[in-house]
Coordinates of C-alpha atoms in Angstrom, one line a residue:
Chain A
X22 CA -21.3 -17.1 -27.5
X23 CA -18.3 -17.9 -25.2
X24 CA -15.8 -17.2 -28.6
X25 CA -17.5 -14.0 -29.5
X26 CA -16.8 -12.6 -25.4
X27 CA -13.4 -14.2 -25.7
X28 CA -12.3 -12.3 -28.8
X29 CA -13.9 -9.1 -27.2
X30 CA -11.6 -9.8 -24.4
X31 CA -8.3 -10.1 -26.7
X32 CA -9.1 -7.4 -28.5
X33 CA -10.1 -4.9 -25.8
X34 CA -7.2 -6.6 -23.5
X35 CA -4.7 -5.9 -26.3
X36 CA -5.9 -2.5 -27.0
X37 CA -5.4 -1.6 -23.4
X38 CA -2.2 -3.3 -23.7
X39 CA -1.0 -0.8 -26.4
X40 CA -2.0 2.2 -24.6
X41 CA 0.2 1.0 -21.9
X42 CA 3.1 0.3 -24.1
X43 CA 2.1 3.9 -25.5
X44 CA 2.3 5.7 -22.1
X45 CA 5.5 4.0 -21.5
X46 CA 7.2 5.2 -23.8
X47 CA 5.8 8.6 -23.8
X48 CA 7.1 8.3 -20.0
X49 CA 10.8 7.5 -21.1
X50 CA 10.8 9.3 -24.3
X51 CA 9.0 13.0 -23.7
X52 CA 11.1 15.6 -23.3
X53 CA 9.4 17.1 -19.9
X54 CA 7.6 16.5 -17.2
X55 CA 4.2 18.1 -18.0
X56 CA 4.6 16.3 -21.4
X57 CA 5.1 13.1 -19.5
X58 CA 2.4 13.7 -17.3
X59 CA 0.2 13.4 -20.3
X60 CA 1.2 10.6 -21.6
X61 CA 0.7 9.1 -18.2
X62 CA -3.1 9.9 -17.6
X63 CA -3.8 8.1 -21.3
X64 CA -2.5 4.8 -19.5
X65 CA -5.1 5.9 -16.3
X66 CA -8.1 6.3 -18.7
X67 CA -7.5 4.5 -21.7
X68 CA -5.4 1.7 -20.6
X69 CA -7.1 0.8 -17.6
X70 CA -10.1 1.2 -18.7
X71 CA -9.9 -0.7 -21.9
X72 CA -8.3 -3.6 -19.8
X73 CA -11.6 -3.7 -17.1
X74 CA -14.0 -3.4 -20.1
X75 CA -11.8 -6.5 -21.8
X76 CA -12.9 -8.7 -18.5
X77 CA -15.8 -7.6 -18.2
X78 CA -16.8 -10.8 -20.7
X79 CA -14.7 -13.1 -18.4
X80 CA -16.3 -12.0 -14.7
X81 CA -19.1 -14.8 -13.7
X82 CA -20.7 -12.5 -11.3
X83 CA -22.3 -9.1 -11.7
X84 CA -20.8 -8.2 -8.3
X85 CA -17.0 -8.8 -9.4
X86 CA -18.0 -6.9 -12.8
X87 CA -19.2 -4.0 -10.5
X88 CA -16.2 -4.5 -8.4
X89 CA -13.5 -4.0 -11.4
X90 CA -15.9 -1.5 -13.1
X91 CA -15.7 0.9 -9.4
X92 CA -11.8 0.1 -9.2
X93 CA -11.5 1.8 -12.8
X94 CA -13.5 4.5 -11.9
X95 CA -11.3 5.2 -8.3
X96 CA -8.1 4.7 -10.2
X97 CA -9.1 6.8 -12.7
X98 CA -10.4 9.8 -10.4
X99 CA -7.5 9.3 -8.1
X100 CA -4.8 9.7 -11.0
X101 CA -7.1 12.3 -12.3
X102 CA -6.7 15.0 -8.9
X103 CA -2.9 13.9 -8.1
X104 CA -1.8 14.5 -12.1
X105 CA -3.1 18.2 -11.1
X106 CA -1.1 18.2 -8.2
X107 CA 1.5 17.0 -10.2
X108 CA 1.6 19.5 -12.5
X109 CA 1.3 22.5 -9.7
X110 CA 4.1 20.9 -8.0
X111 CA 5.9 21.6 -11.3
X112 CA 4.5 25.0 -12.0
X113 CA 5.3 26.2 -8.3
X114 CA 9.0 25.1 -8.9
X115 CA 9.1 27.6 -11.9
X116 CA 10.0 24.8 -14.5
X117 CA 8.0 25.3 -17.1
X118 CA 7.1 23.9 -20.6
Chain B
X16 CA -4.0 -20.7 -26.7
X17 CA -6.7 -20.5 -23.4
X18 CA -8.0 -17.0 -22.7
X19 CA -6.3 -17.8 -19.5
X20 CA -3.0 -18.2 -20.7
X21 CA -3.9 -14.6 -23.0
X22 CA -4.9 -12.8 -19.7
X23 CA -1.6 -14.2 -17.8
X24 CA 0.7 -13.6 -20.8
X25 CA -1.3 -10.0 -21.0
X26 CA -0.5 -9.6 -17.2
X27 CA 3.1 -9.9 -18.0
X28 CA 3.1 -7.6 -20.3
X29 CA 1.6 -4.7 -18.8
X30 CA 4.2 -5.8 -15.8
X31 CA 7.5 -5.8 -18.5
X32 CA 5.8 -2.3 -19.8
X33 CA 5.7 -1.1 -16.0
X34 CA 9.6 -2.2 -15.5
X35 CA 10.8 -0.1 -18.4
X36 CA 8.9 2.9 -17.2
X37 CA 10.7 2.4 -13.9
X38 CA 13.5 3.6 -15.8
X39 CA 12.1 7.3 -15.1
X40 CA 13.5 6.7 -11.8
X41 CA 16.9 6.4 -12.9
X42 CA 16.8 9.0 -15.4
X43 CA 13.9 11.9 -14.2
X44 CA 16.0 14.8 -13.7
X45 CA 13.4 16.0 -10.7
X46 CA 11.9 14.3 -8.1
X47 CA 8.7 15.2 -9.6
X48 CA 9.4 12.9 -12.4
X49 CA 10.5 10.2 -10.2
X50 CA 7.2 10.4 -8.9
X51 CA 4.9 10.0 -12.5
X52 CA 6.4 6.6 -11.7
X53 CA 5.2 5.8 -8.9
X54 CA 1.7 6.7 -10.8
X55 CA 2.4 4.4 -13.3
X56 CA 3.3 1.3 -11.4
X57 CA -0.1 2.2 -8.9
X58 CA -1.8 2.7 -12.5
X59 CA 0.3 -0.8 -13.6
X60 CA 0.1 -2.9 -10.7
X61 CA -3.8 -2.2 -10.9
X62 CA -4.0 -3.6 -13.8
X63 CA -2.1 -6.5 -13.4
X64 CA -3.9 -7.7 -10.6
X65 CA -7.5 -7.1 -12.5
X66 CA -5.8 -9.3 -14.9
X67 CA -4.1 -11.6 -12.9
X68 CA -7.8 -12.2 -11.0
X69 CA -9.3 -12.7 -13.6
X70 CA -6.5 -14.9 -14.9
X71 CA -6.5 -17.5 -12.3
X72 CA -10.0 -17.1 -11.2
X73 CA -9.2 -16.2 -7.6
X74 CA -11.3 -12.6 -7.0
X75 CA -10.1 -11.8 -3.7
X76 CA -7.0 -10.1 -5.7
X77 CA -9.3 -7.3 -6.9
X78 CA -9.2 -6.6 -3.6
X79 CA -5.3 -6.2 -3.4
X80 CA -6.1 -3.7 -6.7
X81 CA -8.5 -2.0 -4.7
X82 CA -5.7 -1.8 -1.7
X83 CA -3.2 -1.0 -4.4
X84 CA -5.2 1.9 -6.5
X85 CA -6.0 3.5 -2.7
X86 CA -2.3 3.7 -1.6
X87 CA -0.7 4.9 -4.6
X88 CA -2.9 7.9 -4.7
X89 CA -1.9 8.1 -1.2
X90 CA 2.0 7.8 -1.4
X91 CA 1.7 10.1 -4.3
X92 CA 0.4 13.1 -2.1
X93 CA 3.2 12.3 0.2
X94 CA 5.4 12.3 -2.3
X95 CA 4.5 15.4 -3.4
X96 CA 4.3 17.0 0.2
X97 CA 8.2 18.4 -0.3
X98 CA 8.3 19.2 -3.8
X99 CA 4.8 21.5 -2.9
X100 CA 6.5 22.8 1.1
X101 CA 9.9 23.6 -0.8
X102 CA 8.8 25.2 -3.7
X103 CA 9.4 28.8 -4.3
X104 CA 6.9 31.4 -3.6
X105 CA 4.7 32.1 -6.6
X106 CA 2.2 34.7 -6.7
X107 CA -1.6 33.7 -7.2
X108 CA -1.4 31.4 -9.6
X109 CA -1.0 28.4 -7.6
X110 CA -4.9 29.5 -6.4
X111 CA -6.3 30.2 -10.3
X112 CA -9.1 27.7 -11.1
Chain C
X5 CA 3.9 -24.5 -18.2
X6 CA 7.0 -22.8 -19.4
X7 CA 5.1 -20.1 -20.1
X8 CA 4.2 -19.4 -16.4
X9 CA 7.6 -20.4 -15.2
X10 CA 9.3 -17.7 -18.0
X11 CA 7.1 -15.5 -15.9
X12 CA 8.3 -16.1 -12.4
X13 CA 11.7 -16.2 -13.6
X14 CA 11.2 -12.4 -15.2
X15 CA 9.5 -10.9 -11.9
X16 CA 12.2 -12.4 -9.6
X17 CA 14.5 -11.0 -11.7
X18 CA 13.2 -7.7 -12.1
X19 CA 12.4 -8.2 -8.4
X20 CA 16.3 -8.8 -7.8
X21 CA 17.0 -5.3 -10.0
X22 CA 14.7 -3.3 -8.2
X23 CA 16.3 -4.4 -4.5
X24 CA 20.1 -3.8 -6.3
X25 CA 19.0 -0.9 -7.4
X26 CA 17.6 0.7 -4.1
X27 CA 20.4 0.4 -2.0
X28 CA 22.9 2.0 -5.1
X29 CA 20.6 4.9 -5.9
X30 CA 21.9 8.1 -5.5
X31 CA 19.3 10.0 -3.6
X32 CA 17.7 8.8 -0.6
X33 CA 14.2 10.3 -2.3
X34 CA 14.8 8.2 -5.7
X35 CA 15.9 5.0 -2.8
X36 CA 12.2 5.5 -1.3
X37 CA 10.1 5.6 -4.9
X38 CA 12.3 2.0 -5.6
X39 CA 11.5 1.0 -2.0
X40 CA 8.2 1.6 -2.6
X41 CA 8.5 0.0 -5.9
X42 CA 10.0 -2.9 -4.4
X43 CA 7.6 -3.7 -2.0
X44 CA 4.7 -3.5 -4.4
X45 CA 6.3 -6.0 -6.6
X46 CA 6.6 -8.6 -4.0
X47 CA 3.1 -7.9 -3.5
X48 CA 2.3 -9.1 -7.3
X49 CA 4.1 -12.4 -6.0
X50 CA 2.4 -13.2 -3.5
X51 CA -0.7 -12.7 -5.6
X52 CA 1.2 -15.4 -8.0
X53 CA 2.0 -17.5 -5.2
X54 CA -1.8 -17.7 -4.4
X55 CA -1.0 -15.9 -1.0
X56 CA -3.6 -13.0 -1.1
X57 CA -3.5 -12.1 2.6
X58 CA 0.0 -12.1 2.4
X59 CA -0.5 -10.3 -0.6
X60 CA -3.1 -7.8 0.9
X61 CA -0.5 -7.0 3.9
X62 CA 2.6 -6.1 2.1
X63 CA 0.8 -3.8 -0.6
X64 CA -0.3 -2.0 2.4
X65 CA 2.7 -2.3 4.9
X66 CA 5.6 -2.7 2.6
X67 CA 4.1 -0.3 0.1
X68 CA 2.5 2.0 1.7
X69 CA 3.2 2.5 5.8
X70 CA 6.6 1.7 5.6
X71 CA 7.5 4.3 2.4
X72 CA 5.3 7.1 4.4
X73 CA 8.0 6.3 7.4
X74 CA 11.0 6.4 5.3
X75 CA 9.3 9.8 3.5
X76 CA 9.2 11.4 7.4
X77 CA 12.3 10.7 7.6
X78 CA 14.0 11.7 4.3
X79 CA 12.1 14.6 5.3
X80 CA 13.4 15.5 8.6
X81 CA 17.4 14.4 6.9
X82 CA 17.2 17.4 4.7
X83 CA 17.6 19.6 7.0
X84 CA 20.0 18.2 9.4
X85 CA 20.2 19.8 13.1
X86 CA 23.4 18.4 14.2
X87 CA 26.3 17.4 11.8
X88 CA 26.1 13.6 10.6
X89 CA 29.1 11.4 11.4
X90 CA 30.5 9.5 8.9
X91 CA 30.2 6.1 9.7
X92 CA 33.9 4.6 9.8
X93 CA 35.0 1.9 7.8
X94 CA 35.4 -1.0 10.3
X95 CA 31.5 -0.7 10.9
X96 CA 31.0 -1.2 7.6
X97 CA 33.2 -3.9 7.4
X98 CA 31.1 -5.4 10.5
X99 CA 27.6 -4.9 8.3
X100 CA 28.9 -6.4 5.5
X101 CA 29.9 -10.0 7.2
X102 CA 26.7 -9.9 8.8
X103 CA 24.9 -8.8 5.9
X104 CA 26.9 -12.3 3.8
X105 CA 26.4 -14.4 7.3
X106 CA 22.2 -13.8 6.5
X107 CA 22.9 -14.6 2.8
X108 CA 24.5 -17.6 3.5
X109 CA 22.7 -19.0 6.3
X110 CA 19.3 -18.2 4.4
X111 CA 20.7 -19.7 0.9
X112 CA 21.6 -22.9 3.0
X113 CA 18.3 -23.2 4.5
X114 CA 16.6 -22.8 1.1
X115 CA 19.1 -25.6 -0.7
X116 CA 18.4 -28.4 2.0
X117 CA 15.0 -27.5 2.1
X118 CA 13.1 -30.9 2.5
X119 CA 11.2 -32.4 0.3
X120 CA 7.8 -32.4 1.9
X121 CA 7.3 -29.1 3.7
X122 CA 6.4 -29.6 6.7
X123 CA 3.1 -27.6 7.3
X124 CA -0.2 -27.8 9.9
X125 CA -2.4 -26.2 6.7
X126 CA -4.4 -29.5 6.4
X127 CA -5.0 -29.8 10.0
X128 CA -6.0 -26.1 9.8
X129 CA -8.5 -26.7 7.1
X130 CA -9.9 -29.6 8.3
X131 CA -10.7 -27.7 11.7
X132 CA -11.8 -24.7 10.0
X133 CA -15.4 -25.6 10.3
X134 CA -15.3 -25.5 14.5
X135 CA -14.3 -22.2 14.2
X136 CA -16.8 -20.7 12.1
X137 CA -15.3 -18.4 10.0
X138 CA -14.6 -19.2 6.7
X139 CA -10.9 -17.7 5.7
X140 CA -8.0 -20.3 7.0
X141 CA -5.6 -17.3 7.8
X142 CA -8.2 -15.5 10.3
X143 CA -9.1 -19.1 11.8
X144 CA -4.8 -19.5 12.2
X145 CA -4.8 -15.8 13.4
X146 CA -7.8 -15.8 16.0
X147 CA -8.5 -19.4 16.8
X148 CA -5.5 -21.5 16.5
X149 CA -3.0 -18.9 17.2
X150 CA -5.0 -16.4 19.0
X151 CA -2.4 -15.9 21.7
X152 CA 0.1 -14.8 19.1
X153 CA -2.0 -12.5 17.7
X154 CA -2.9 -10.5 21.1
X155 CA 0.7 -10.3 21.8
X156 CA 1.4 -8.4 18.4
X157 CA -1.1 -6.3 19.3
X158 CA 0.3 -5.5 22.0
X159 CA 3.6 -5.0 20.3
X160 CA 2.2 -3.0 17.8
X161 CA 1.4 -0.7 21.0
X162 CA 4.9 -1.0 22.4
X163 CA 6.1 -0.1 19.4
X164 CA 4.4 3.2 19.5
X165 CA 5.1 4.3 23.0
X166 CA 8.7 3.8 21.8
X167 CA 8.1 6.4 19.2
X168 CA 6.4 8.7 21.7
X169 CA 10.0 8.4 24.3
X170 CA 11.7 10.0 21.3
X171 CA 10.1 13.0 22.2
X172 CA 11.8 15.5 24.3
X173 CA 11.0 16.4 27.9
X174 CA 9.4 19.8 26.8
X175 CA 7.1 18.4 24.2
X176 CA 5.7 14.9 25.8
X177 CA 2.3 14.1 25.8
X178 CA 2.3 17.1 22.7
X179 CA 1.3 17.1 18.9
X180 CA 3.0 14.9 16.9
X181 CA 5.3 16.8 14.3
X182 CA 3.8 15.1 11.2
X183 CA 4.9 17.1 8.3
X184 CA 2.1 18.4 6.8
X185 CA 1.4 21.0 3.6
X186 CA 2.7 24.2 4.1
X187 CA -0.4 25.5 1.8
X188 CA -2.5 23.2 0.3
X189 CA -4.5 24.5 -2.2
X190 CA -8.3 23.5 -3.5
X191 CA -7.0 20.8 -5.0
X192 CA -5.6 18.9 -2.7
X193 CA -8.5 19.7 0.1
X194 CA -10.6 18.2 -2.6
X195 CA -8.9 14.7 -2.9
X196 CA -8.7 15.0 1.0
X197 CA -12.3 15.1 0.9
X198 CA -13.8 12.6 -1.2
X199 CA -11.2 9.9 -0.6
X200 CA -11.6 9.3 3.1
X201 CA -15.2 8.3 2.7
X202 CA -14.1 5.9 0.1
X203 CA -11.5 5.2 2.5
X204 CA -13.6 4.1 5.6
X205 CA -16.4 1.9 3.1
X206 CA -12.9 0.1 2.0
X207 CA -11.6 -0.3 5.1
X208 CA -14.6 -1.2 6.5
X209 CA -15.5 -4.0 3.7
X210 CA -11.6 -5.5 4.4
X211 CA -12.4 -6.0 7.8
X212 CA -16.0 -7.4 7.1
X213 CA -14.6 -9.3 4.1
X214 CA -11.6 -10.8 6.2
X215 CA -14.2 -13.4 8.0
X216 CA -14.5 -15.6 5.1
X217 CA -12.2 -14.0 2.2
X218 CA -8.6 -12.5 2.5
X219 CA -8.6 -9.1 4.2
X220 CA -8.8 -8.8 8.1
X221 CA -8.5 -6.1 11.0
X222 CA -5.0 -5.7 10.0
X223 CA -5.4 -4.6 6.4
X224 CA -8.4 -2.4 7.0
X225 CA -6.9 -0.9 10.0
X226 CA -4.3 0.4 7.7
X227 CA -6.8 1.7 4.9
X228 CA -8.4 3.7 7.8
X229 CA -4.7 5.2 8.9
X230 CA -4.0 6.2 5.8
X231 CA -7.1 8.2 4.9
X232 CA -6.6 9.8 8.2
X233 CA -3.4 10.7 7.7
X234 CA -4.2 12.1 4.5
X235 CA -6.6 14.1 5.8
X236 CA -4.2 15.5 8.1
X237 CA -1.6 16.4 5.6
X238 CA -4.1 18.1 4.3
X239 CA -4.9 20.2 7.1
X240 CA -8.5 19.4 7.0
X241 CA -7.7 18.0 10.2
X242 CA -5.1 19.3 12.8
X243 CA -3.0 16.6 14.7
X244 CA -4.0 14.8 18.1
X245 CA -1.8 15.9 21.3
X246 CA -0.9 12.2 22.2
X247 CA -2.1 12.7 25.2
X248 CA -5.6 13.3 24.3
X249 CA -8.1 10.7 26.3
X250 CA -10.4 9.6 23.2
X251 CA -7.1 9.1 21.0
X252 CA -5.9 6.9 24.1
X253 CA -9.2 5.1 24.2
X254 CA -8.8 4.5 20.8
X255 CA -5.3 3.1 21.0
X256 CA -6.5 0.6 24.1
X257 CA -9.8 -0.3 22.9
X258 CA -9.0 -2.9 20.6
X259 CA -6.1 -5.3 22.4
X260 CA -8.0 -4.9 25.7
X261 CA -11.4 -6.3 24.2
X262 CA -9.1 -9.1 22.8
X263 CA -7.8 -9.7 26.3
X264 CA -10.8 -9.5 28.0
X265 CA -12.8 -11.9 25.8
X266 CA -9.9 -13.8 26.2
X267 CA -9.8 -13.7 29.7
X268 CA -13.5 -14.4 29.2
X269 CA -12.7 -17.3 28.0
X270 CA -11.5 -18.8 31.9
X271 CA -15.3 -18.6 32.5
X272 CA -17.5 -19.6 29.4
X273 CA -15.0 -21.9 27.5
X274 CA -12.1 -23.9 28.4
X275 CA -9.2 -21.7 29.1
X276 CA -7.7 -18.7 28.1
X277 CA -8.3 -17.4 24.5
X278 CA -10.9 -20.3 24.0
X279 CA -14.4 -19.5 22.8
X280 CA -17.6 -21.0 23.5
X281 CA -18.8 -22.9 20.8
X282 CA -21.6 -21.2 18.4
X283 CA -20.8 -17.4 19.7
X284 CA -17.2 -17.9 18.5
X285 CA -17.7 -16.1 15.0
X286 CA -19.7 -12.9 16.6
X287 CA -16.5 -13.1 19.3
X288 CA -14.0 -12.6 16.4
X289 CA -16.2 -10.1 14.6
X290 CA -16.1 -8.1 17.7
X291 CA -12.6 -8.3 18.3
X292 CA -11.6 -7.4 14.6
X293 CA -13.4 -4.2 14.5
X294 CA -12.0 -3.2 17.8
X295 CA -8.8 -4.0 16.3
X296 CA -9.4 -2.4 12.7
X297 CA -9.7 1.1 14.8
X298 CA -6.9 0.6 17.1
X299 CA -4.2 -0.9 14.7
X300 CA -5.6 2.3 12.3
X301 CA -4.5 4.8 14.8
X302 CA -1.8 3.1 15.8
X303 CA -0.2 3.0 12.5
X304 CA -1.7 6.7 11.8
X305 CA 0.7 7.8 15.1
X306 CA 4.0 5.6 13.9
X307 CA 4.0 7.3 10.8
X308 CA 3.0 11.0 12.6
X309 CA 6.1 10.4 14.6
X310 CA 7.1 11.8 17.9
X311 CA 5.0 14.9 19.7
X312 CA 7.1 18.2 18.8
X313 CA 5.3 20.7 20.4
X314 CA 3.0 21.6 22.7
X315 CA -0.8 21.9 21.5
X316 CA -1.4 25.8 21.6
X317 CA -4.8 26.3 24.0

């Protein structure tokens, strides 16, 4: 029992990893900012979230899995409002795609 | 291998992946890209401390995640507050659903 | 162990960059994001250093206050009233030999560092139990070293009314000149809606939490400013005139229950700052959330800056 949640966690802790790596390099590589922005809220949703549900396996108690499960969600709905703002803040400035 | 030593060298990893995209900084031709960073390390530094609790057992860092996922939205809106004052005037669509 | 140690050795590194970087970058906006940067990183070493309170403080302080101040600032700088001076080269001389004097003196204390540290922490934790509470750095803060903390407090407040004198004669005892939104739109009044609730449960749970687990009045105080302030970009809410008597009361509330349940102390404990035994844990609690408000409008007021103008009637 304690391998098979321990190879969840790799694999769901490496997957989260690549979608980091992914967003990364969408960050440095894209050619503008919108396009950026996108690659940017795949880290918030998929990264993150792939990461909590990796440790979920590894928390004792239920508290600390509903702790890391509500920090997801906050991060998530957080990155979610201020990506908009984001891309206003570039549409107002008349740079567009 | 431990899964604690995966979770720590996993940590490090998503840190390393945070430092490159720091290079937006350097390189974002507008201060709005400078600020996808500071999404990305609040984004980042989230998940590096979920991992890093989880890592060396000590949950009172999810709280510094918690701290860390609140602030960055935070600082982000501040960020944002001269690239929205200064922009130029657009017509409606800044008001369009 | 490598493994850990080729870790540290990477984030003190990158934490080394990041400073380098700051001071050379170009724009003082780009400076701030790194400062920012910056400050969380050394929050991530605290974490690895096992110091979460320490850990707690700077993500909000370093990270977050003190990058909202420099923002205010950078802010004001754009548009510059009065010409800058350029700052002639025999200052700069001067800040640089101070600048290496720090360096060195601080590399020479780190090299002959002794061997043992010398440290109370085991005296601390063997006490801990008297005092009740369960987290070592709150017993250190409000037991042990209670009489430090008060005076902070009180600092904190000095601090501000410094601030406040920056104000000219016209505008004192007027609204702060926080910059604000010029128009913010539905989607920013949305995020300043539903985060400040989530804001005040977190802050809340920080001070609750700080009894017995990292966290403390200090750290929630500061969740609770910056909700506020958010809500005041915003303009959901308009700015305080400093002079208002419930933002006073606010501002007082918290170091003046300190010092009065210190001074309480002359009568029901020993001396000064000393606490009765069994009541001293409900004394703290008490103390702390007095404190969580003040120190959150305190902060919320550093960062709003001096009062500008006069509140229109």
């Amino acid at each position: 029992m304690r391998l098979a949640l321990d190879i969840i966690t790799v694999v769901l802790v490496s997957a989260g990893g690549f979608f980091f790596m992914a967003g990364t390099i969408g960050l440095l590589r894209f050619p503008d900012t919108l396009t950026r922005l996108h690659a940017l809220t795949k880290v918030d949703n998929l990264g993150l979230g792939l990461i909590v549900f990796g440790l979920l396996p590894q928390v004792e108690s239920r508290l600390g899995a509903l702790k890391l499960i509500a920090i997801w969600l906050l991060v998530q709905m957080s990155g979610a409002i201020v990506s908009q703002l984001i891309a206003q803040a570039v549409r107002r400035s008349g740079r567009q795609t | 291998m431990t899964i604690t030593d995966f979770l720590l060298l996993a940590a490090a990893f998503v840190l390393l992946m945070v430092a490159i995209g720091l290079a937006r900084i350097l390189y974002g031709p507008a201060d709005v890209d400078r600020i996808l960073s500071v999404q990305l390390i609040g984004s980042g530094g989230v998940a590096v401390l979920l991992l890093l609790s989880v890592g060396m057992n000590l949950a009172p860092i999810m709280d510094v995640a918690l701290m860390l996922g609140l602030l960055a939205t935070f600082l982000a809106v501040t960020f944002l507050r001269d690239e929205a004052n200064s922009s130029s005037i657009s017509p409606s669509t800044t008001e369009e659903r | 162990m490598t493994l850990i140690f080729a870790c540290e050795v990477v984030l003190a590194g990158l934490l080394l960059a990041i400073a380098t970087w700051t001071i050379v970058a170009r724009t003082a906006f780009a400076a701030i994001v790194l400062f920012m940067v910056y400050g969380l990183l050394l929050a991530i070493v605290w974490v690895a250093l096992s110091a979460v309170d320490v850990a707690l403080t700077e993500a909000a302080i370093g990270g977050g206050v003190t990058s909202m101040l420099l923002m205010g600032a950078a802010t004001r700088l754009r548009a510059p009233k009065t010409p800058v001076a350029d700052v002639g080269l025999p200052l700069k001389i001067a800040a640089g030999l101070l600048c290496a004097l720090v360096t060195t003196v601080l590399g020479a204390v780190v090299f002959f560092l002794p061997d043992v540290a010398p440290t109370l922490a085991p005296l601390a934790k063997d006490n801990l139990a008297a005092s009740g509470l369960g987290n070592p750095v709150a017993a250190v803060l409000f037991v042990f070293r209670a009489l430090d903390t008060l005076l902070e407090k009180v600092v904190l407040l000095l601090a501000l009314v410094g601030v406040w004198s920056l104000a000219s004669d016209e505008a004192w005892g007027g609204v702060p000149g926080l910059p604000v939104y010029a128009r913010p739109g539905p989607i920013l009044v949305f995020l300043a809606q539903i985060l400040p609730p989530i804001g005040i449960i977190v802050g809340i749970y920080m001070f609750w939490a700080g009894a017995t687990q990292p966290g403390g009045a200090f750290q929630g105080g500061t969740i609770l400013a910056a909700v506020w302030l958010l809500t005041m970009m915003a303009r959901l809410q308009d700015l305080p005139a400093i002079n208002a008597r419930w933002l006073r009361l606010l501002l007082v509330v918290g170091p003046t229950a300190f010092l009065a349940i210190g001074l309480a102390g002359f009568f029901i404990a020993d001396s000064f700052l000393a606490y009765p035994p069994g009541i001293a844990k409900p004394l703290i609690i008490v103390v702390e959330a007095t404190l969580t408000l003040s120190i959150g409008v305190t902060l919320a007021l550093l960062v709003a800056g001096p009062p500008e103008r006069l509140p229109q009637r």
